[in-house]
CSV table of C-alpha atoms in Angstrom, one decimal:
chain,number,residue,atom,x,y,z
A,158,MET,CA,17.7,-12.8,5.3
A,159,HIS,CA,17.0,-16.5,5.3
A,160,GLU,CA,18.4,-17.3,2.1
A,161,GLU,CA,21.7,-16.2,0.4
A,162,LEU,CA,20.9,-15.1,-3.0
A,163,ASP,CA,23.3,-15.0,-5.9
A,164,PRO,CA,21.5,-13.2,-8.7
A,165,ALA,CA,24.4,-13.7,-11.2
A,166,ARG,CA,23.7,-17.6,-10.8
A,167,GLU,CA,19.9,-17.4,-11.7
A,168,THR,CA,18.9,-18.6,-15.0
A,169,ARG,CA,16.9,-16.4,-17.4
A,170,TRP,CA,13.8,-18.4,-16.8
A,171,GLN,CA,14.1,-18.4,-13.0
A,172,ARG,CA,14.6,-14.4,-13.2
A,173,ILE,CA,11.3,-14.0,-15.7
A,174,LEU,CA,9.3,-16.4,-12.7
A,175,VAL,CA,10.5,-14.1,-10.1
A,176,VAL,CA,9.6,-10.9,-12.1
A,177,VAL,CA,5.9,-12.7,-12.8
A,178,GLY,CA,5.9,-13.4,-9.1
A,179,ILE,CA,6.5,-10.0,-8.3
A,180,VAL,CA,4.0,-8.4,-10.5
A,181,VAL,CA,1.1,-10.6,-9.4
A,182,LEU,CA,1.8,-10.4,-5.9
A,183,ALA,CA,1.9,-6.4,-6.2
A,184,VAL,CA,-1.5,-6.5,-8.1
A,185,ASN,CA,-3.2,-8.2,-5.0
A,186,LEU,CA,-1.5,-5.9,-2.3
A,187,ARG,CA,-4.4,-3.3,-2.4
A,188,PRO,CA,-7.9,-4.9,-3.4
A,189,ALA,CA,-8.3,-6.2,0.2
A,190,ALA,CA,-8.2,-2.7,1.7
A,191,VAL,CA,-9.9,-0.5,-1.3
A,192,SER,CA,-12.7,-3.0,-2.3
A,193,VAL,CA,-14.7,-2.1,0.8
A,194,GLY,CA,-14.9,1.9,0.6
A,195,PRO,CA,-17.3,2.0,-2.7
A,196,VAL,CA,-19.7,-0.3,-1.1
A,197,LEU,CA,-19.3,0.9,2.3
A,198,ASP,CA,-22.9,2.1,2.9
A,199,GLU,CA,-24.3,-1.4,1.8
A,200,LEU,CA,-21.8,-3.5,3.8
A,201,SER,CA,-22.4,-1.4,7.0
A,202,HIS,CA,-26.0,-1.8,6.6
A,203,GLY,CA,-26.0,-5.5,5.6
A,204,LEU,CA,-23.9,-6.5,8.5
A,205,HIS,CA,-25.5,-3.9,11.1
A,206,MET,CA,-22.2,-2.4,11.6
A,207,SER,CA,-22.2,1.0,13.9
A,208,PRO,CA,-20.4,4.0,12.5
A,209,ILE,CA,-17.5,3.4,15.0
A,210,GLY,CA,-17.2,-0.1,13.6
A,211,ALA,CA,-17.3,1.2,9.9
A,212,GLY,CA,-14.5,3.7,10.9
A,213,LEU,CA,-12.6,0.7,12.4
A,214,LEU,CA,-12.8,-1.1,9.0
A,215,THR,CA,-11.5,1.7,7.1
A,216,ALA,CA,-8.5,2.0,9.7
A,217,LEU,CA,-7.9,-1.7,9.7
A,218,PRO,CA,-5.5,-1.7,6.8
A,219,VAL,CA,-3.0,0.5,8.5
A,220,LEU,CA,-3.5,-1.3,11.8
A,221,SER,CA,-2.5,-4.7,10.0
A,222,PHE,CA,0.5,-2.9,8.4
A,223,ALA,CA,1.7,-1.6,11.8
A,224,THR,CA,1.6,-4.8,13.7
A,225,VAL,CA,2.0,-7.6,10.9
A,226,GLY,CA,4.4,-5.6,8.9
A,227,ALA,CA,6.9,-5.3,11.9
A,228,LEU,CA,7.0,-9.0,12.2
A,229,ALA,CA,7.4,-9.6,8.4
A,230,PRO,CA,11.4,-9.4,8.6
A,231,ARG,CA,12.1,-11.7,11.3
A,232,LEU,CA,9.3,-14.3,10.0
A,233,ALA,CA,11.6,-14.1,6.6
A,234,ARG,CA,14.6,-14.9,8.3
A,235,SER,CA,13.0,-18.1,9.9
A,236,VAL,CA,10.9,-19.5,7.3
A,237,GLY,CA,12.5,-17.9,4.1
A,238,ILE,CA,11.1,-14.9,2.2
A,239,HIS,CA,9.5,-16.7,-0.7
A,240,ARG,CA,7.8,-19.3,1.6
A,241,LEU,CA,6.5,-16.3,3.8
A,242,ILE,CA,5.1,-14.5,0.8
A,243,LEU,CA,3.3,-17.5,-0.5
A,244,LEU,CA,2.1,-18.1,3.1
A,245,ALA,CA,0.8,-14.1,2.9
A,246,LEU,CA,-1.0,-14.8,0.0
A,247,VAL,CA,-2.9,-17.9,1.2
A,248,CYS,CA,-3.9,-15.6,4.1
A,249,VAL,CA,-5.2,-13.0,1.7
A,250,THR,CA,-7.2,-15.7,-0.3
A,251,ALA,CA,-8.7,-17.2,2.8
A,252,GLY,CA,-9.6,-13.8,4.7
A,253,LEU,CA,-11.1,-12.0,1.5
A,254,ALA,CA,-13.0,-15.4,0.5
A,255,LEU,CA,-14.5,-16.1,3.9
A,256,ARG,CA,-15.4,-12.5,5.0
A,257,ALA,CA,-17.7,-12.5,2.0
A,258,GLN,CA,-19.8,-15.2,3.5
A,259,VAL,CA,-20.4,-14.0,7.1
A,260,HIS,CA,-23.3,-12.3,8.6
A,261,GLY,CA,-21.6,-10.4,11.7
A,262,GLY,CA,-19.6,-7.3,12.0
A,263,THR,CA,-17.0,-8.5,14.3
A,264,LEU,CA,-16.3,-11.6,12.6
A,265,PHE,CA,-16.2,-9.6,9.2
A,266,LEU,CA,-13.5,-7.4,11.0
A,267,VAL,CA,-11.6,-10.4,12.0
A,268,LEU,CA,-11.4,-12.1,8.6
A,269,SER,CA,-10.8,-8.7,7.2
A,270,PHE,CA,-7.5,-8.5,9.4
A,271,LEU,CA,-6.6,-12.0,8.3
A,272,GLY,CA,-6.5,-10.8,4.5
A,273,LEU,CA,-5.1,-7.8,5.2
A,274,SER,CA,-2.0,-9.3,7.4
A,275,GLY,CA,-1.2,-11.2,4.4
A,276,MET,CA,-1.1,-8.0,2.3
A,277,ALA,CA,1.0,-6.1,4.9
A,278,ALA,CA,3.6,-8.9,5.4
A,279,ALA,CA,4.1,-9.0,1.7
A,280,ASN,CA,4.2,-5.2,1.1
A,281,VAL,CA,7.0,-4.9,3.6
A,282,LEU,CA,9.0,-7.8,2.1
A,283,LEU,CA,8.8,-6.5,-1.6
A,284,PRO,CA,11.5,-4.1,-1.6
A,285,SER,CA,14.0,-6.5,0.0
A,286,LEU,CA,13.1,-9.1,-2.6
A,287,VAL,CA,14.1,-6.6,-5.3
A,288,LYS,CA,17.2,-5.7,-3.6
A,289,ALA,CA,18.0,-9.5,-3.2
A,290,HIS,CA,17.2,-10.6,-6.9
A,291,PHE,CA,18.0,-7.3,-9.0
A,292,PRO,CA,20.3,-5.4,-6.8
A,293,ASP,CA,21.5,-3.2,-10.0
A,294,ARG,CA,17.8,-2.8,-11.2
A,295,ILE,CA,16.1,-1.2,-8.3
A,296,GLY,CA,14.5,1.8,-10.0
A,297,LEU,CA,13.3,-0.3,-13.1
A,298,LEU,CA,11.6,-3.2,-10.8
A,299,THR,CA,10.2,-0.6,-8.2
A,300,ALA,CA,8.6,1.1,-11.2
A,301,VAL,CA,7.3,-2.4,-12.4
A,302,TYR,CA,6.0,-3.6,-9.1
A,303,SER,CA,4.3,0.0,-8.1
A,304,THR,CA,2.6,0.2,-11.5
A,305,ALA,CA,1.1,-3.8,-10.7
A,306,LEU,CA,0.2,-2.4,-7.4
A,307,ALA,CA,-1.4,0.9,-8.8
A,308,ILE,CA,-3.4,-1.3,-11.3
A,309,GLY,CA,-4.6,-3.8,-8.6
A,310,LEU,CA,-5.7,-0.5,-6.4
A,311,THR,CA,-7.5,1.0,-9.4
A,312,GLY,CA,-9.1,-2.1,-10.5
A,313,ALA,CA,-10.5,-2.9,-7.1
A,314,SER,CA,-11.8,0.8,-6.7
A,315,VAL,CA,-13.5,1.1,-10.2
A,316,LEU,CA,-14.8,-2.8,-10.6
A,317,THR,CA,-16.1,-3.5,-7.3
A,318,VAL,CA,-19.2,-1.7,-7.6
A,319,PRO,CA,-20.0,-3.0,-11.4
A,320,ILE,CA,-19.3,-6.5,-10.2
A,321,ALA,CA,-21.4,-6.1,-7.2
A,322,THR,CA,-24.5,-4.9,-9.5
A,323,PHE,CA,-23.8,-7.2,-12.6
A,324,HIS,CA,-27.3,-8.3,-13.5
A,325,THR,CA,-29.1,-6.8,-10.6
A,326,HIS,CA,-30.4,-3.5,-9.7
A,327,ASP,CA,-29.5,-3.7,-6.2
A,328,VAL,CA,-25.5,-3.7,-4.8
A,329,ASP,CA,-24.5,-7.2,-3.9
A,330,TRP,CA,-21.5,-6.2,-2.0
A,331,ARG,CA,-20.7,-9.8,-1.0
A,332,ARG,CA,-19.9,-10.7,-4.6
A,333,GLY,CA,-18.2,-7.3,-5.3
A,334,ILE,CA,-15.6,-7.9,-2.5
A,335,PHE,CA,-15.5,-12.0,-3.0
A,336,VAL,CA,-13.9,-11.7,-6.4
A,337,TRP,CA,-10.7,-10.3,-5.3
A,338,ALA,CA,-10.3,-13.5,-3.3
A,339,ILE,CA,-9.9,-15.5,-6.7
A,340,LEU,CA,-7.4,-13.0,-8.0
A,341,ALA,CA,-5.1,-13.8,-5.0
A,342,ALA,CA,-5.3,-17.3,-5.2
A,343,ALA,CA,-4.3,-17.2,-8.9
A,344,ALA,CA,-1.3,-15.1,-7.8
A,345,ALA,CA,-0.1,-17.7,-5.4
A,346,ILE,CA,0.6,-20.1,-8.4
A,347,PRO,CA,4.2,-18.9,-9.5
A,348,TRP,CA,5.1,-18.6,-5.7
A,349,LEU,CA,4.7,-22.4,-5.5
A,350,GLY,CA,7.8,-22.4,-7.7
A,351,LEU,CA,9.8,-19.7,-6.2
A,352,VAL,CA,9.9,-21.3,-2.8
A,353,ARG,CA,12.8,-23.1,-4.0
A,354,HIS,CA,15.0,-20.1,-3.5
A,355,ASP,CA,14.9,-20.5,0.1
A,356,ARG,CA,17.8,-22.2,1.5
A,357,ALA,CA,19.3,-22.6,4.9
A,358,PRO,CA,20.9,-19.5,6.1
A,359,ALA,CA,24.7,-19.0,5.5
A,360,ASP,CA,27.0,-18.7,8.4
A,361,GLY,CA,27.8,-15.3,9.6
A,362,GLY,CA,26.2,-12.1,8.6
A,363,ARG,CA,24.0,-10.9,11.5
A,364,PRO,CA,20.6,-9.4,10.7
A,365,ILE,CA,19.9,-6.1,11.0
A,366,ARG,CA,17.1,-5.7,13.9
A,367,LEU,CA,14.5,-3.0,14.0
A,368,ALA,CA,15.7,-1.8,17.4
A,369,ALA,CA,19.1,-0.9,15.6
A,370,VAL,CA,17.0,1.1,12.8
A,371,ALA,CA,15.3,3.0,15.7
A,372,ARG,CA,18.5,4.6,16.7
A,373,THR,CA,19.0,6.1,13.4
A,374,ARG,CA,18.2,9.7,12.0
A,375,LEU,CA,17.2,8.2,8.7
A,376,GLY,CA,14.8,5.4,10.2
A,377,TRP,CA,12.7,8.1,11.9
A,378,VAL,CA,12.6,10.4,8.8
A,379,MET,CA,11.7,7.5,6.4
A,380,ALA,CA,9.2,6.2,9.0
A,381,VAL,CA,7.3,9.5,9.5
A,382,PHE,CA,7.3,10.5,5.9
A,383,PHE,CA,5.7,7.1,5.1
A,384,GLY,CA,3.4,7.6,7.9
A,385,LEU,CA,2.1,10.8,7.0
A,386,GLN,CA,1.9,9.9,3.2
A,387,SER,CA,0.0,6.6,4.4
A,388,LEU,CA,-2.3,8.6,6.9
A,389,GLN,CA,-3.4,11.0,3.7
A,390,ALA,CA,-3.8,7.8,1.4
A,391,TYR,CA,-5.9,5.6,3.3
A,392,SER,CA,-8.0,8.6,4.4
A,393,VAL,CA,-8.7,9.1,0.9
A,394,PHE,CA,-9.2,5.6,0.0
A,395,GLY,CA,-11.6,4.9,2.9
A,396,TRP,CA,-13.6,8.1,2.6
A,397,ALA,CA,-13.4,9.7,-1.0
A,398,ALA,CA,-16.3,7.4,-2.4
A,399,GLN,CA,-18.5,8.5,0.5
A,400,VAL,CA,-17.3,12.2,0.2
A,401,TYR,CA,-18.6,12.2,-3.8
A,402,ARG,CA,-21.8,10.2,-2.6
A,403,ASP,CA,-22.6,12.9,-0.1
A,404,ALA,CA,-22.0,15.5,-2.8
A,405,GLY,CA,-24.6,13.5,-4.9
A,406,PHE,CA,-23.0,11.1,-7.1
A,407,SER,CA,-24.3,7.7,-7.5
A,408,ALA,CA,-22.4,4.7,-6.1
A,409,THR,CA,-21.2,3.8,-9.5
A,410,THR,CA,-20.0,7.3,-10.2
A,411,ALA,CA,-18.4,7.7,-6.7
A,412,GLY,CA,-16.5,4.4,-7.3
A,413,LEU,CA,-15.3,5.8,-10.8
A,414,LEU,CA,-14.1,8.9,-9.3
A,415,LEU,CA,-12.0,6.9,-6.6
A,416,GLY,CA,-10.9,5.0,-9.6
A,417,VAL,CA,-9.4,8.3,-11.3
A,418,ILE,CA,-7.8,9.1,-7.9
A,419,THR,CA,-6.0,5.6,-7.8
A,420,GLY,CA,-5.7,5.6,-11.6
A,421,MET,CA,-3.1,8.3,-11.7
A,422,SER,CA,-0.9,6.3,-10.0
A,423,ILE,CA,-0.8,3.7,-12.9
A,424,PRO,CA,1.5,5.9,-15.3
A,425,LEU,CA,3.4,7.9,-12.4
A,426,SER,CA,4.2,4.7,-10.4
A,427,TYR,CA,6.2,3.5,-13.6
A,428,LEU,CA,7.7,7.0,-14.3
A,429,ILE,CA,8.6,8.5,-10.7
A,430,PRO,CA,10.8,5.2,-9.6
A,431,SER,CA,12.6,5.2,-12.9
A,432,VAL,CA,13.4,9.0,-12.5
A,433,ALA,CA,14.1,9.0,-8.7
A,434,ALA,CA,16.5,6.1,-8.9
A,435,ARG,CA,18.8,8.0,-11.2
A,436,MET,CA,18.6,11.2,-8.9
A,437,THR,CA,21.0,11.9,-6.0
A,438,HIS,CA,18.7,14.0,-4.6
A,439,GLN,CA,14.9,13.8,-5.0
A,440,SER,CA,13.5,16.9,-3.5
A,441,SER,CA,12.3,18.1,-6.7
A,442,ILE,CA,9.9,15.2,-6.9
A,443,VAL,CA,8.6,15.9,-3.3
A,444,VAL,CA,8.0,19.7,-4.2
A,445,LEU,CA,5.8,18.6,-7.4
A,446,LEU,CA,3.8,16.0,-5.6
A,447,MET,CA,3.2,17.9,-2.3
A,448,ALA,CA,1.9,20.9,-4.4
A,449,CYS,CA,-1.2,18.7,-5.4
A,450,TYR,CA,-2.5,18.2,-2.3
A,451,PRO,CA,-3.8,21.8,-1.2
A,452,ILE,CA,-5.3,22.2,-4.7
A,453,GLY,CA,-7.3,18.9,-4.7
A,454,TYR,CA,-8.5,19.2,-1.0
A,455,LEU,CA,-9.7,22.8,-1.5
A,456,GLY,CA,-11.2,21.9,-4.6
A,457,LEU,CA,-13.2,19.3,-2.8
A,458,ILE,CA,-14.3,21.9,0.2
A,459,LEU,CA,-15.4,24.7,-2.3
A,460,ALA,CA,-16.8,22.9,-5.3
A,461,PRO,CA,-16.9,19.1,-4.7
A,462,HIS,CA,-19.4,18.4,-7.4
A,463,ALA,CA,-18.7,20.9,-10.3
A,464,LEU,CA,-15.2,20.0,-10.7
A,465,ALA,CA,-15.1,16.7,-9.0
A,466,TRP,CA,-12.9,15.0,-11.9
A,467,LEU,CA,-10.2,17.7,-11.6
A,468,TRP,CA,-9.8,17.1,-8.0
A,469,ALA,CA,-9.6,13.5,-8.5
A,470,VAL,CA,-6.9,13.9,-10.9
A,471,VAL,CA,-5.0,16.4,-8.5
A,472,ILE,CA,-5.3,14.4,-5.6
A,473,GLY,CA,-4.3,11.2,-7.4
A,474,ILE,CA,-1.1,13.0,-8.3
A,475,GLY,CA,-0.2,14.0,-4.9
A,476,LEU,CA,-1.0,10.4,-3.5
A,477,CYS,CA,2.2,9.3,-5.7
A,478,THR,CA,4.5,10.1,-2.9
A,479,PHE,CA,3.8,6.4,-2.2
A,480,PRO,CA,5.8,5.0,-5.4
A,481,LEU,CA,8.6,7.7,-4.2
A,482,ILE,CA,9.0,6.3,-0.9
A,483,LEU,CA,9.0,2.7,-1.9
A,484,THR,CA,11.9,3.7,-4.1
A,485,LEU,CA,13.7,5.6,-1.3
A,486,ILE,CA,13.5,2.6,1.0
A,487,GLY,CA,15.6,0.7,-1.9
A,488,LEU,CA,17.8,3.4,-2.3
A,489,ARG,CA,18.7,4.1,1.2
A,490,ALA,CA,20.4,0.9,2.4
A,491,ARG,CA,23.4,-0.8,0.8
A,492,THR,CA,22.0,-4.6,1.4
A,493,PRO,CA,19.0,-6.8,1.1
A,494,GLU,CA,19.2,-7.2,4.7
A,495,GLY,CA,19.4,-3.5,5.3
A,496,VAL,CA,16.5,-2.8,3.0
A,497,ALA,CA,14.2,-5.5,4.8
A,498,ALA,CA,15.2,-4.0,8.3
A,499,LEU,CA,14.6,-0.3,6.8
A,500,SER,CA,11.3,-1.4,5.1
A,501,GLY,CA,9.9,-3.1,8.4
A,502,TRP,CA,10.7,-0.2,10.5
A,503,THR,CA,9.6,2.3,8.0
A,504,GLN,CA,6.1,0.7,7.3
A,505,SER,CA,5.5,-0.7,10.7
A,506,VAL,CA,5.9,2.8,12.5
A,507,GLY,CA,4.5,4.6,9.5
A,508,TYR,CA,1.3,2.8,9.6
A,509,LEU,CA,1.1,3.3,13.2
A,510,ILE,CA,1.2,6.9,12.4
A,511,ALA,CA,-1.4,6.4,9.7
A,512,VAL,CA,-3.8,4.6,11.6
A,513,VAL,CA,-5.3,7.7,13.0
A,514,GLY,CA,-6.0,9.2,9.5
A,515,PRO,CA,-9.1,7.1,8.2
A,516,PHE,CA,-10.6,6.5,11.8
A,517,GLY,CA,-10.0,10.1,12.6
A,518,VAL,CA,-11.7,11.4,9.6
A,519,GLY,CA,-14.6,9.4,10.2
A,520,ALA,CA,-15.0,10.6,13.7
A,521,LEU,CA,-14.5,14.3,12.6
A,522,TYR,CA,-17.4,13.8,9.9
A,523,ASP,CA,-19.7,12.3,12.4
A,524,ALA,CA,-18.8,15.2,15.0
A,525,THR,CA,-19.6,18.0,12.3
A,526,GLY,CA,-21.8,16.4,10.0
A,527,GLY,CA,-19.8,17.5,6.9
A,528,TRP,CA,-16.4,16.9,5.0
A,529,THR,CA,-15.1,20.5,5.4
A,530,VAL,CA,-13.2,20.0,8.8
A,531,PRO,CA,-12.0,16.6,8.0
A,532,LEU,CA,-10.4,17.9,4.8
A,533,LEU,CA,-9.0,21.0,6.4
A,534,VAL,CA,-7.1,18.7,8.8
A,535,LEU,CA,-5.6,16.6,5.9
A,536,LEU,CA,-4.8,19.8,4.3
A,537,ALA,CA,-2.8,21.1,7.6
A,538,LEU,CA,-0.9,17.8,7.7
A,539,CYS,CA,0.5,18.4,4.3
A,540,VAL,CA,3.0,20.9,6.2
A,541,PRO,CA,4.8,18.4,8.3
A,542,GLN,CA,4.6,15.8,5.3
A,543,PHE,CA,6.6,17.9,2.8
A,544,LEU,CA,9.2,19.0,5.7
A,545,VAL,CA,10.0,15.4,6.4
A,546,GLY,CA,9.9,14.5,2.8
A,547,MET,CA,12.6,16.8,2.1
A,548,LEU,CA,14.3,15.3,4.5
A,549,ALA,CA,14.2,11.7,3.1
A,550,ALA,CA,14.9,13.3,-0.2
A,551,ARG,CA,18.5,13.8,0.9
A,552,PRO,CA,21.1,11.0,0.0
A,553,ALA,CA,22.1,8.6,3.0
A,554,TYR,CA,22.5,4.9,3.8
A,555,LEU,CA,21.3,3.0,6.6
A,556,GLU,CA,24.4,1.0,7.2
A,557,ASP,CA,26.5,4.4,7.5
A,558,GLN,CA,24.3,5.7,10.2
A,559,LEU,CA,24.3,2.2,12.1
A,560,ALA,CA,28.1,2.2,12.1
């Protein structure tokens, strides 16, 4: 990376500031993406957005991750990882604040991409940041920031509609999505002090490029597992609230059900990385999590209204393959540079795979007029996700395969 960190030389207060910075950053890595889903109907009508535009909006988070995420490791080497994360939070704040003021669908998409790009860059850099500052506490710190990320994800899912309807009978979607810009601005404060960690690069130590990761078996296994997991997750984040609304629930209840899905990740995002980091082979965790997808999807097909809360819980557990793979990224490389390269490759290629998810689900829904076919397709994709997840669970190191 750009700076050569020595965690042993950091004072106690410096380490506390790093932890605070990581936590508040993680809280802001999902609201830009998931706050749109609960108010998608009102937003689309308010901006006169076509069904294709709405589908593109739900796919925009994975598009930004695939494009900007690939550039993040190189940008971090040029300007410093801490400076880049501060710049990312500025982009998140500006994008979220400005998009709530516009009146055209195209400009809304452009500003959403700006905010999501900041989110994408920071998301790629978090594992390497943990590896650099806390190389002997990867499981614990991954658990901490995964939990913080889950809190931000759940908060945006559950609170967007109540904020949008506060003191009014209508859904003020602009107010509902604007409030998350304030949260991002507050998160930038500790990073003003953390930019001092960035120093001139030391002599020697060539960076690991993404093209080199692309020549390893581990790189492709991690990227495909991450991609299929993200395809499932962003399809659910983008459309689950609409599934529930079509089943007869109000906008508020649909948002709460989405909040249950995302809320399951709060305790599990702390538990899974802590357990996974102590295991040599994480296949048992993969089996347990992947078994939840079929139960949840079949439940939504057969009884979307009667047992909606149960399906939300089960699907939420399945989506916790995300904190698992974040932990695996930190465990599958020996150095911060290796983690940064593996994270950049895994997330950029993974999100290229995932981009077809939310857009494809919307297209299938428009074509069939219902949710049965889209949910069956997601169910079928669980098979390759399980197989490649079992491969990712095997112990391996990026640097060994590069050698």
